[in-house]
Amino acid sequence: MRHDLVIFDCDGVLVDSEPLSNRVLSDNLARYGLNLTLEDTVSLFLGSTMTGVRDKARALGAHLPDDWVDQVYAETYDRLRAGVPLVAGISDLLAALDARALPYCVASNGSPDKMRITLGQNGLWERFRDRMFSAHVLGTAKPDPLLFQTAAAQFDATSPVVIEDSPSGVTAAVRAGMRCLGYVAHGDGANLRALGAEVFHDMAEVPVLLAL
């Protein structure tokens, strides 16, 4: 299948920020009475907005203050500024897309400030700054398909493909009627496959999947 746009998620797809962000979240929630393992945190909150995390954490018994979202963002950004690597193989994949003149963009539930931190320190900010779609700006987040639909419309794309790593992202892509490649660095990805993603485990597989 030939595509005219590749839509990347950011955290966990372009940058390997999920382990660090989830550790910050786990440590923070423990201070408010909700003790979760790192695995629990990933399972419960991967792909969620921070307001969604707040509401779910409160339902699970965390006693969070009114300014908790701002607080946890500040803690997370401080940790991310200390350094976060690119997902293995992303640089080569972007070079392959450039070589074929295949447009790409990023569509994330994360904020522009967060993407400026993570993409900026890895040399990708200039590459994505004019093709960046954030739920914080649009006002609606995955699994709502509008984020991906807005990105496709901006590029006049009729056959976009989404690269995601979270259930909410895969669900958004499927709801938008878009092909979704589900990146799974560890594990079999059965949860993403069940939602409709084509699971892969290495960014080096993507050029073949896209028939470049």
XYZ file of N, CA and C in Angstrom:
636
model
N 0.846 -1.201 0.000
C 0.000 0.000 0.000
C 0.879 1.248 0.000
N 0.571 2.167 -0.915
C 1.336 3.405 -0.990
C 0.685 4.477 -0.117
N 1.499 5.196 0.615
C 0.998 6.227 1.517
C 1.547 7.589 1.108
N 0.783 8.642 1.478
C 1.224 9.992 1.146
C 1.531 10.822 2.391
N 1.526 10.195 3.580
C 1.896 10.873 4.822
C 2.155 9.827 5.896
N 3.224 10.038 6.666
C 3.493 9.203 7.841
C 3.289 10.070 9.068
N 2.398 9.630 9.960
C 2.109 10.360 11.188
C 2.735 9.601 12.350
N 3.716 10.219 12.989
C 4.390 9.609 14.125
C 3.770 10.075 15.442
N 3.607 9.165 16.387
C 3.470 9.563 17.774
C 4.846 10.046 18.224
N 4.914 10.714 19.367
C 6.210 11.224 19.830
C 6.836 10.312 20.883
N 6.277 10.325 22.091
C 6.865 9.559 23.196
C 6.745 8.058 22.942
N 7.891 7.387 22.953
C 7.908 5.957 22.725
C 8.028 5.559 21.272
N 7.904 6.522 20.363
C 8.034 6.248 18.933
C 9.203 7.020 18.343
N 9.238 8.334 18.559
C 10.386 9.131 18.124
C 11.464 9.179 19.202
N 11.045 9.400 20.437
C 11.996 9.494 21.552
C 11.658 8.446 22.610
N 12.698 7.890 23.212
C 12.513 6.820 24.199
C 12.313 7.426 25.583
N 11.234 8.188 25.703
C 10.976 8.948 26.928
C 10.043 8.240 27.895
N 9.381 7.174 27.464
C 8.379 6.542 28.312
C 8.945 5.984 29.622
N 10.080 5.275 29.616
C 10.582 4.747 30.892
C 10.840 5.846 31.915
N 11.460 6.934 31.482
C 11.764 8.030 32.396
C 10.488 8.705 32.887
N 9.582 9.011 31.972
C 8.341 9.692 32.348
C 7.511 8.843 33.295
N 7.461 7.551 33.043
C 6.675 6.676 33.910
C 7.318 6.485 35.274
N 8.642 6.550 35.342
C 9.312 6.489 36.640
C 8.994 7.736 37.456
N 9.026 8.897 36.822
C 8.650 10.132 37.512
C 7.214 10.020 38.026
N 6.326 9.527 37.187
C 4.923 9.403 37.566
C 4.735 8.434 38.722
N 5.405 7.294 38.649
C 5.301 6.309 39.720
C 5.800 6.871 41.044
N 6.940 7.544 41.016
C 7.500 8.128 42.239
C 6.581 9.215 42.794
N 6.029 10.023 41.907
C 5.150 11.109 42.331
C 3.882 10.559 42.987
N 3.248 9.594 42.343
C 1.999 9.058 42.879
C 2.198 8.370 44.229
N 3.373 7.787 44.416
C 3.658 7.145 45.696
C 3.616 8.155 46.843
N 4.001 9.396 46.556
C 3.959 10.427 47.591
C 2.529 10.788 47.976
N 1.585 10.432 47.120
C 0.185 10.745 47.385
C -0.642 9.495 47.691
N 0.055 8.444 48.094
C -0.639 7.270 48.604
C -0.990 6.200 47.604
N -0.526 6.328 46.368
C -0.804 5.303 45.363
C 0.514 4.663 44.936
N 0.773 3.483 45.435
C 2.023 2.787 45.164
C 1.843 1.823 43.992
N 2.517 2.123 42.903
C 2.429 1.317 41.696
C 3.830 0.952 41.230
N 3.971 -0.250 40.676
C 5.228 -0.600 40.035
C 5.333 0.162 38.715
N 6.525 0.180 38.153
C 6.695 0.825 36.851
C 5.814 0.149 35.805
N 5.714 -1.173 35.889
C 4.886 -1.916 34.946
C 3.413 -1.541 35.102
N 2.962 -1.393 36.354
C 1.577 -0.975 36.598
C 1.313 0.398 35.985
N 2.260 1.295 36.174
C 2.098 2.657 35.675
C 1.965 2.663 34.159
N 2.799 1.903 33.483
C 2.730 1.815 32.021
C 1.389 1.232 31.593
N 0.993 0.141 32.240
C -0.249 -0.534 31.878
C -1.469 0.358 32.059
N -1.474 1.121 33.138
C -2.638 1.952 33.462
C -2.706 3.244 32.660
N -1.536 3.842 32.386
C -1.548 5.228 31.917
C -0.924 5.482 30.550
N -0.302 4.486 29.922
C 0.371 4.714 28.648
C -0.588 5.308 27.620
N -0.191 6.435 27.048
C -0.978 7.075 26.010
C -2.054 8.009 26.519
N -2.192 8.121 27.853
C -3.228 8.986 28.428
C -2.759 10.434 28.488
N -3.713 11.355 28.518
C -3.377 12.733 28.846
C -3.131 12.810 30.346
N -2.459 13.880 30.796
C -2.171 13.966 32.222
C -3.429 14.223 33.040
N -4.417 14.905 32.461
C -5.676 15.049 33.193
C -6.377 13.698 33.314
N -6.246 12.869 32.293
C -6.797 11.516 32.374
C -6.081 10.690 33.420
N -4.748 10.828 33.489
C -3.973 10.149 34.532
C -4.439 10.604 35.911
N -4.602 11.910 36.066
C -5.048 12.465 37.353
C -6.373 11.857 37.788
N -7.325 11.827 36.882
C -8.650 11.335 37.233
C -8.620 9.847 37.571
N -7.867 9.070 36.802
C -7.788 7.636 37.074
C -7.049 7.374 38.382
N -5.968 8.144 38.620
C -5.207 7.966 39.862
C -6.062 8.301 41.076
N -6.856 9.345 40.983
C -7.757 9.682 42.094
C -8.773 8.572 42.321
N -9.283 7.991 41.245
C -10.240 6.898 41.375
C -9.606 5.679 42.038
N -8.287 5.547 41.873
C -7.561 4.424 42.488
C -7.118 4.724 43.918
N -7.377 5.947 44.390
C -7.091 6.268 45.783
C -6.017 7.296 46.031
N -5.441 7.872 44.983
C -4.411 8.893 45.181
C -5.059 10.205 45.625
N -4.464 10.838 46.618
C -4.979 12.112 47.130
C -4.183 13.248 46.483
N -4.601 13.634 45.288
C -3.831 14.587 44.493
C -4.324 16.010 44.713
N -3.402 16.961 44.828
C -3.793 18.369 45.000
C -4.343 18.949 43.701
N -4.967 20.102 43.807
C -5.578 20.735 42.635
C -4.557 21.095 41.564
N -3.324 21.388 41.985
C -2.297 21.783 41.009
C -1.424 20.607 40.589
N -1.934 19.396 40.762
C -1.095 18.214 40.526
C -0.593 18.127 39.089
N -1.432 18.433 38.112
C -1.010 18.313 36.712
C 0.198 19.209 36.442
N 0.143 20.459 36.895
C 1.285 21.365 36.704
C 2.513 20.837 37.435
N 2.299 20.272 38.607
C 3.410 19.758 39.400
C 4.108 18.595 38.710
N 3.333 17.630 38.240
C 3.953 16.451 37.638
C 4.586 16.793 36.286
N 3.996 17.749 35.558
C 4.641 18.204 34.327
C 6.008 18.810 34.632
N 6.081 19.652 35.666
C 7.356 20.290 36.013
C 8.403 19.245 36.372
N 8.014 18.242 37.159
C 8.953 17.188 37.545
C 9.407 16.394 36.321
N 8.463 16.083 35.445
C 8.796 15.303 34.248
C 9.720 16.076 33.323
N 9.417 17.360 33.099
C 10.248 18.156 32.204
C 11.670 18.289 32.746
N 11.801 18.443 34.058
C 13.134 18.536 34.650
C 13.937 17.272 34.378
N 13.303 16.116 34.508
C 14.002 14.862 34.258
C 14.321 14.695 32.775
N 13.402 15.096 31.907
C 13.643 14.964 30.475
C 14.786 15.855 30.005
N 14.908 17.026 30.610
C 16.001 17.930 30.222
C 17.372 17.315 30.508
N 17.429 16.371 31.430
C 18.702 15.718 31.755
C 19.146 14.758 30.657
N 18.250 14.468 29.722
C 18.646 13.639 28.592
C 17.684 12.507 28.308
N 17.247 12.420 27.067
C 16.388 11.316 26.626
C 16.833 10.938 25.214
N 17.047 9.653 24.950
C 17.553 9.243 23.638
C 16.444 9.099 22.608
N 16.832 9.112 21.351
C 15.909 8.753 20.286
C 15.619 7.263 20.343
N 14.457 6.874 19.871
C 14.172 5.457 19.685
C 15.143 4.924 18.630
N 15.692 3.754 18.880
C 16.675 3.164 17.969
C 16.108 3.052 16.556
N 16.886 3.530 15.599
C 16.513 3.409 14.196
C 15.708 4.562 13.636
N 15.296 5.517 14.481
C 14.467 6.623 14.003
C 15.226 7.524 13.033
N 16.475 7.819 13.319
C 17.245 8.691 12.414
C 17.331 8.106 11.011
N 17.596 6.815 10.924
C 17.677 6.161 9.623
C 16.319 6.134 8.932
N 15.262 5.926 9.689
C 13.928 5.907 9.103
C 13.556 7.269 8.537
N 13.825 8.334 9.273
C 13.515 9.669 8.772
C 14.338 9.988 7.523
N 15.579 9.544 7.512
C 16.416 9.756 6.321
C 15.832 9.023 5.121
N 15.299 7.834 5.346
C 14.689 7.067 4.252
C 13.433 7.764 3.733
N 12.650 8.341 4.642
C 11.456 9.069 4.218
C 11.839 10.324 3.435
N 12.879 11.014 3.905
C 13.354 12.201 3.188
C 13.827 11.828 1.781
N 14.526 10.708 1.675
C 15.063 10.289 0.382
C 13.951 10.008 -0.622
N 12.803 9.558 -0.115
C 11.662 9.280 -0.992
C 10.696 10.455 -1.077
N 11.043 11.574 -0.419
C 10.183 12.756 -0.388
C 8.788 12.419 0.117
N 8.711 11.499 1.085
C 7.437 11.117 1.692
C 7.218 11.988 2.926
N 6.200 12.832 2.941
C 5.991 13.741 4.071
C 5.716 12.989 5.375
N 6.089 13.617 6.477
C 5.804 13.046 7.792
C 5.586 14.175 8.787
N 4.919 13.828 9.886
C 4.644 14.791 10.936
C 4.549 14.053 12.264
N 4.340 14.790 13.339
C 4.161 14.183 14.655
C 2.825 14.640 15.212
N 2.079 13.706 15.795
C 0.786 14.006 16.418
C 0.778 13.333 17.782
N 0.735 14.136 18.834
C 0.953 13.626 20.183
C -0.062 14.166 21.171
N -0.378 13.349 22.179
C -1.153 13.844 23.317
C -0.311 14.742 24.210
N 1.002 14.748 24.014
C 1.894 15.587 24.800
C 1.831 17.044 24.366
N 2.388 17.894 25.206
C 2.357 19.335 24.943
C 3.487 19.744 23.996
N 3.327 20.891 23.323
C 4.439 21.413 22.522
C 5.692 21.652 23.363
N 5.529 22.095 24.607
C 6.692 22.322 25.474
C 7.469 21.026 25.697
N 6.735 19.950 25.927
C 7.400 18.663 26.137
C 8.123 18.224 24.875
N 7.488 18.378 23.723
C 8.125 17.968 22.474
C 9.328 18.850 22.161
N 9.259 20.115 22.539
C 10.419 20.985 22.329
C 11.617 20.471 23.135
N 11.358 19.973 24.339
C 12.434 19.444 25.183
C 12.992 18.152 24.601
N 12.106 17.195 24.298
C 12.579 15.873 23.879
C 13.127 15.877 22.457
N 12.447 16.554 21.550
C 12.922 16.595 20.165
C 14.072 17.570 20.005
N 14.073 18.630 20.811
C 15.116 19.648 20.700
C 16.488 19.121 21.024
N 16.588 18.300 22.064
C 17.913 17.816 22.458
C 18.417 16.712 21.546
N 17.550 16.237 20.648
C 17.953 15.166 19.742
C 18.043 15.612 18.284
N 17.987 16.929 18.074
C 18.153 17.448 16.730
C 16.936 17.318 15.827
N 15.761 17.012 16.419
C 14.576 16.828 15.598
C 13.594 17.992 15.672
N 13.841 18.945 16.568
C 12.889 20.041 16.713
C 12.728 20.810 15.411
N 13.823 21.163 14.768
C 13.737 21.915 13.525
C 13.041 21.098 12.440
N 13.182 19.801 12.513
C 12.577 18.926 11.513
C 11.055 18.875 11.652
N 10.578 18.946 12.890
C 9.160 18.748 13.154
C 8.406 20.004 13.570
N 9.082 21.091 13.835
C 8.420 22.233 14.470
C 7.264 22.778 13.649
N 7.328 22.690 12.320
C 6.250 23.194 11.466
C 5.295 22.087 11.030
N 5.482 20.903 11.555
C 4.575 19.779 11.248
C 4.325 18.991 12.535
N 3.793 19.715 13.498
C 3.580 19.183 14.837
C 2.130 19.419 15.253
N 1.482 18.392 15.726
C 0.087 18.468 16.147
C -0.020 17.952 17.575
N -0.508 18.803 18.463
C -0.578 18.474 19.886
C -2.022 18.518 20.369
N -2.380 17.532 21.175
C -3.712 17.524 21.780
C -3.928 18.748 22.656
N -2.843 19.285 23.221
C -2.954 20.466 24.080
C -3.395 21.689 23.276
N -3.016 21.729 22.020
C -3.400 22.846 21.150
C -4.779 22.611 20.544
N -5.012 21.388 20.105
C -6.269 21.072 19.428
C -7.441 21.007 20.400
N -7.156 20.626 21.646
C -8.215 20.558 22.639
C -8.935 19.227 22.702
N -8.442 18.247 21.991
C -8.986 16.897 22.071
C -7.848 15.912 21.867
N -7.923 14.793 22.575
C -6.790 13.875 22.627
C -7.170 12.475 22.135
N -6.173 11.708 21.741
C -6.391 10.301 21.447
C -7.006 9.642 22.699
N -7.966 8.766 22.538
C -8.349 8.019 21.322
C -9.309 8.723 20.368
N -9.633 9.979 20.612
C -10.397 10.736 19.626
C -9.573 10.799 18.335
N -10.161 10.490 17.194
C -9.395 10.478 15.938
C -9.076 11.856 15.377
N -9.621 12.928 15.972
C -9.505 14.261 15.374
C -8.060 14.713 15.224
N -7.182 14.310 16.133
C -5.779 14.715 16.051
C -5.152 14.217 14.751
N -5.387 12.958 14.428
C -4.844 12.396 13.193
C -5.566 12.945 11.967
N -6.867 13.135 12.079
C -7.615 13.673 10.951
C -7.172 15.095 10.614
N -6.873 15.881 11.658
C -6.399 17.247 11.442
C -5.041 17.242 10.748
N -4.156 16.357 11.190
C -2.834 16.258 10.568
C -2.957 15.887 9.091
N -3.795 14.896 8.797
C -3.961 14.460 7.408
C -4.527 15.584 6.551
N -5.475 16.330 7.097
C -6.084 17.421 6.335
C -5.078 18.513 6.016
N -4.183 18.798 6.965
C -3.174 19.834 6.744
C -2.242 19.477 5.593
N -2.041 18.179 5.379
C -1.144 17.719 4.326
C -1.900 17.268 3.073
N -3.221 17.458 3.084
C -4.051 16.972 1.970
C -3.784 15.502 1.679
N -3.572 14.733 2.738
C -3.244 13.318 2.594
C -4.514 12.480 2.482
N -4.529 11.590 1.529
C -5.673 10.695 1.343
C -5.361 9.272 1.781
N -4.066 8.967 2.010
C -3.680 7.621 2.422
C -2.574 7.682 3.480
N -2.880 8.278 4.639
C -1.861 8.374 5.692
C -1.681 7.054 6.424
N -0.528 6.910 7.033
C -0.255 5.771 7.906
C 0.244 6.319 9.236
N -0.191 5.707 10.322
C 0.155 6.147 11.673
C 1.119 5.150 12.302
N 2.134 5.675 13.009
C 3.036 4.818 13.786
C 2.832 5.149 15.251
N 2.357 4.171 16.011
C 1.939 4.364 17.395
C 2.508 3.274 18.299
N 2.463 3.549 19.615
C 2.896 2.537 20.569
C 1.905 2.335 21.711
N 0.778 3.049 21.684
C -0.164 2.967 22.798
C -1.548 2.539 22.330
N -2.322 1.909 23.209
C -3.693 1.537 22.839
C -4.544 2.726 22.426
N -4.401 3.855 23.130
C -5.220 5.022 22.767
C -4.853 5.535 21.383
N -3.572 5.490 21.036
C -3.142 5.937 19.719
C -3.608 5.019 18.612
N -3.502 3.713 18.846
C -3.987 2.751 17.853
C -5.489 2.920 17.655
N -6.217 3.067 18.750
C -7.669 3.250 18.664
C -8.015 4.498 17.853
N -7.280 5.595 18.086
C -7.519 6.823 17.332
C -7.293 6.613 15.841
N -6.221 5.909 15.502
C -5.924 5.663 14.092
C -7.007 4.814 13.439
N -7.430 3.770 14.119
C -8.472 2.898 13.576
C -9.774 3.680 13.406
N -10.113 4.496 14.381
C -11.333 5.309 14.287
C -11.261 6.310 13.139
N -10.036 6.739 12.814
C -9.850 7.669 11.695
C -9.815 6.951 10.352
N -9.861 5.622 10.385
C -9.803 4.856 9.148
C -8.424 4.799 8.534
N -7.393 4.927 9.383
C -6.011 4.949 8.909
C -5.283 3.653 9.255
N -4.419 3.241 8.368
C -3.548 2.111 8.675
C -2.669 2.479 9.859
N -2.463 1.536 10.776
C -1.651 1.815 11.957
C -0.587 0.743 12.133
N 0.660 1.183 12.231
C 1.777 0.304 12.569
C 2.046 0.469 14.056
N 1.978 -0.624 14.796
C 2.149 -0.574 16.243
C 3.549 -0.976 16.656
N 4.324 -0.007 17.140
C 5.706 -0.271 17.548
C 5.741 -0.851 18.949
N 6.349 -2.009 19.077
C 6.475 -2.693 20.362
C 7.941 -3.066 20.552
N 8.615 -2.353 21.450
C 10.036 -2.625 21.682
C 10.227 -3.907 22.478
N 9.292 -4.189 23.383
C 9.398 -5.380 24.234
C 8.029 -6.047 24.311
N 8.010 -7.350 24.271
C 6.752 -8.077 24.337
C 6.206 -8.388 22.960
N 5.033 -9.040 22.935
C 4.482 -9.492 21.658
C 3.498 -8.511 21.042
N 3.092 -7.498 21.794
C 2.195 -6.492 21.244
C 0.787 -6.989 20.991
N 0.378 -8.048 21.702
C -0.949 -8.623 21.470
C -2.057 -7.601 21.702
N -1.858 -6.705 22.675
C -2.900 -5.712 22.965
C -3.089 -4.739 21.806
N -1.984 -4.325 21.178
C -2.097 -3.418 20.034
C -2.645 -4.140 18.811
N -2.229 -5.382 18.633
C -2.730 -6.164 17.495
C -4.241 -6.374 17.617
N -4.703 -6.621 18.822
C -6.135 -6.844 19.030
C -6.960 -5.608 18.701
N -6.330 -4.440 18.819
C -7.027 -3.190 18.521
C -6.978 -2.819 17.040
N -6.176 -3.544 16.272
C -6.143 -3.297 14.835
C -4.815 -2.859 14.266
N -3.755 -2.834 15.088
C -2.441 -2.415 14.604
C -1.694 -3.575 13.957
N -0.826 -3.223 13.009
C 0.142 -4.176 12.469
C 1.404 -4.022 13.321
N 1.683 -5.012 14.133
C 2.751 -4.900 15.122
C 4.118 -5.141 14.482
N 5.085 -4.299 14.861
C 6.477 -4.500 14.465
C 7.372 -4.170 15.659
N 8.637 -4.588 15.597
C 9.502 -4.498 16.760
C 10.793 -3.721 16.529
N 11.031 -3.262 15.321
C 12.282 -2.567 14.999
C 11.983 -1.543 13.911
N 12.440 -0.296 14.111
C 12.185 0.748 13.118
C 12.761 0.401 11.749
N 13.742 -0.501 11.714
C 14.309 -0.911 10.433
C 13.297 -1.674 9.584
N 12.220 -2.163 10.193
C 11.185 -2.874 9.454
C 10.264 -1.932 8.687
N 10.206 -0.673 9.090
C 9.194 0.235 8.560
C 9.337 0.487 7.056
N 10.542 0.722 6.518
C 10.627 0.935 5.065
C 10.019 -0.211 4.249
N 10.181 -1.430 4.726
C 9.588 -2.570 4.012
C 8.066 -2.541 4.160
N 7.594 -2.257 5.385
C 6.158 -2.188 5.619
C 5.496 -1.097 4.788
N 6.233 -0.031 4.515
C 5.709 1.074 3.716
C 6.025 0.924 2.234
N 6.681 -0.168 1.872
C 7.029 -0.424 0.472
C 7.846 0.700 -0.123
N 8.812 1.208 0.651
C 9.669 2.284 0.145
C 10.689 1.727 -0.845
